[in-house]
Amino acid sequence: MSAIQNLHSFDHFAVARKGDNLFPAGTEDYIHIRIQQRKGRKTPSAVQDITDDYDKKKLVKACRKKFACNGTVTEHPEYGEVIQLQGEQRKNICQFLVETGSATDDQLKVRGF
């Protein structure tokens, strides 16, 4: 019989911080695109972790014009500056970021239901 080895414990719910050695290199470079369910059918889309190289207000302005929706840049205490757009815009945002060269497909993480 083979011996049972004690597997190393790993906290899957650890808070991810930049520079933390729990996660492989390069995972902090992701841009997270989320959707939230609000009252009734209200579903704002949120984009976080865009680098400071890009002016977020100009990105919001271009997205609002292209997607015909409202949007804003808000300051979140945990995530920093977050772009919020009105409605279900996850696919549109992904296409827009890839077309403009702001991100690649590998950098985008789409979250939500």
Tab-separated table of C-alpha atoms in Angstrom:
chain	number	residue	atom	x	y	z
A	1	MET	CA	0.000	0.000	0.000
A	2	SER	CA	1.085	3.508	-0.609
A	3	ALA	CA	1.608	5.838	2.297
A	4	ILE	CA	-0.785	8.754	2.710
A	5	GLN	CA	1.050	12.028	2.637
A	6	ASN	CA	0.020	15.011	4.697
A	7	LEU	CA	-0.909	17.718	2.232
A	8	HIS	CA	0.253	21.226	2.941
A	9	SER	CA	-2.529	23.456	4.213
A	10	PHE	CA	-3.390	26.476	2.104
A	11	ASP	CA	-5.776	29.266	3.032
A	12	HIS	CA	-7.962	29.695	-0.058
A	13	PHE	CA	-9.678	32.719	1.432
A	14	ALA	CA	-6.537	34.687	2.155
A	15	VAL	CA	-6.710	38.333	1.243
A	16	ALA	CA	-4.795	38.865	-1.974
A	17	ARG	CA	-2.274	41.642	-1.676
A	18	LYS	CA	0.222	42.769	-4.258
A	19	GLY	CA	3.594	41.259	-3.613
A	20	ASP	CA	2.090	38.346	-1.692
A	21	ASN	CA	3.849	35.040	-2.374
A	22	LEU	CA	0.670	32.946	-2.067
A	23	PHE	CA	-0.275	33.567	-5.690
A	24	PRO	CA	1.765	32.974	-8.838
A	25	ALA	CA	3.608	35.839	-10.449
A	26	GLY	CA	1.549	38.006	-12.777
A	27	THR	CA	-1.847	37.415	-11.190
A	28	GLU	CA	-2.055	40.960	-9.855
A	29	ASP	CA	-2.036	42.333	-13.399
A	30	TYR	CA	-5.652	41.328	-14.057
A	31	ILE	CA	-8.442	43.783	-14.795
A	32	HIS	CA	-11.606	42.610	-13.058
A	33	ILE	CA	-14.963	43.294	-14.695
A	34	ARG	CA	-17.936	42.648	-12.433
A	35	ILE	CA	-21.687	43.044	-12.411
A	36	GLN	CA	-23.840	43.677	-9.365
A	37	GLN	CA	-27.538	42.983	-8.903
A	38	ARG	CA	-29.315	45.989	-7.446
A	39	LYS	CA	-32.999	46.719	-6.949
A	40	GLY	CA	-35.161	44.920	-9.467
A	41	ARG	CA	-33.480	44.884	-12.856
A	42	LYS	CA	-30.752	47.427	-12.063
A	43	THR	CA	-27.342	45.935	-12.825
A	44	PRO	CA	-24.318	48.252	-12.867
A	45	SER	CA	-21.044	46.974	-14.308
A	46	ALA	CA	-17.779	47.737	-12.517
A	47	VAL	CA	-14.210	47.723	-13.854
A	48	GLN	CA	-11.370	47.672	-11.338
A	49	ASP	CA	-7.581	47.369	-11.261
A	50	ILE	CA	-6.898	49.453	-14.362
A	51	THR	CA	-3.365	50.794	-14.126
A	52	ASP	CA	-2.747	54.454	-13.404
A	53	ASP	CA	-1.172	54.827	-16.854
A	54	TYR	CA	-4.657	55.418	-18.284
A	55	ASP	CA	-6.914	58.346	-17.457
A	56	LYS	CA	-10.022	56.683	-16.073
A	57	LYS	CA	-12.248	59.708	-16.673
A	58	LYS	CA	-11.399	59.676	-20.372
A	59	LEU	CA	-12.080	55.931	-20.524
A	60	VAL	CA	-15.481	56.475	-18.912
A	61	LYS	CA	-16.282	59.275	-21.326
A	62	ALA	CA	-15.432	57.085	-24.324
A	63	CYS	CA	-17.419	54.139	-22.905
A	64	ARG	CA	-20.457	56.308	-22.224
A	65	LYS	CA	-20.416	57.582	-25.773
A	66	LYS	CA	-19.835	54.179	-27.385
A	67	PHE	CA	-22.272	52.132	-25.254
A	68	ALA	CA	-24.964	54.850	-24.860
A	69	CYS	CA	-25.035	54.487	-21.079
A	70	ASN	CA	-24.129	56.543	-18.042
A	71	GLY	CA	-20.937	55.983	-16.067
A	72	THR	CA	-18.657	57.382	-13.414
A	73	VAL	CA	-15.370	56.845	-11.596
A	74	THR	CA	-15.841	56.155	-7.888
A	75	GLU	CA	-13.350	55.736	-5.065
A	76	HIS	CA	-13.773	52.407	-3.265
A	77	PRO	CA	-12.007	52.007	0.103
A	78	GLU	CA	-10.733	48.490	-0.703
A	79	TYR	CA	-10.364	48.457	-4.509
A	80	GLY	CA	-9.274	52.045	-5.179
A	81	GLU	CA	-10.695	53.837	-8.218
A	82	VAL	CA	-13.443	51.815	-9.883
A	83	ILE	CA	-15.228	52.580	-13.146
A	84	GLN	CA	-18.990	52.016	-12.895
A	85	LEU	CA	-21.196	51.816	-15.967
A	86	GLN	CA	-24.958	51.583	-16.119
A	87	GLY	CA	-26.392	48.267	-17.295
A	88	GLU	CA	-24.976	44.922	-18.370
A	89	GLN	CA	-21.825	46.034	-20.200
A	90	ARG	CA	-19.329	43.228	-19.476
A	91	LYS	CA	-18.915	41.998	-23.060
A	92	ASN	CA	-18.850	45.539	-24.428
A	93	ILE	CA	-16.167	46.593	-21.943
A	94	CYS	CA	-14.009	43.571	-22.796
A	95	GLN	CA	-14.224	44.301	-26.525
A	96	PHE	CA	-13.538	47.996	-25.956
A	97	LEU	CA	-10.441	47.401	-23.810
A	98	VAL	CA	-9.001	44.933	-26.318
A	99	GLU	CA	-9.761	47.188	-29.326
A	100	THR	CA	-8.125	50.225	-27.730
A	101	GLY	CA	-5.072	48.232	-26.642
A	102	SER	CA	-5.623	48.950	-22.958
A	103	ALA	CA	-5.605	45.218	-22.134
A	104	THR	CA	-5.269	41.791	-23.691
A	105	ASP	CA	-7.709	38.892	-23.403
A	106	ASP	CA	-5.400	37.208	-20.896
A	107	GLN	CA	-5.541	40.213	-18.533
A	108	LEU	CA	-9.351	40.389	-18.367
A	109	LYS	CA	-11.275	38.514	-15.684
A	110	VAL	CA	-15.058	38.653	-16.116
A	111	ARG	CA	-16.980	37.983	-12.923
A	112	GLY	CA	-20.650	37.874	-11.977
A	113	PHE	CA	-23.667	35.684	-12.475
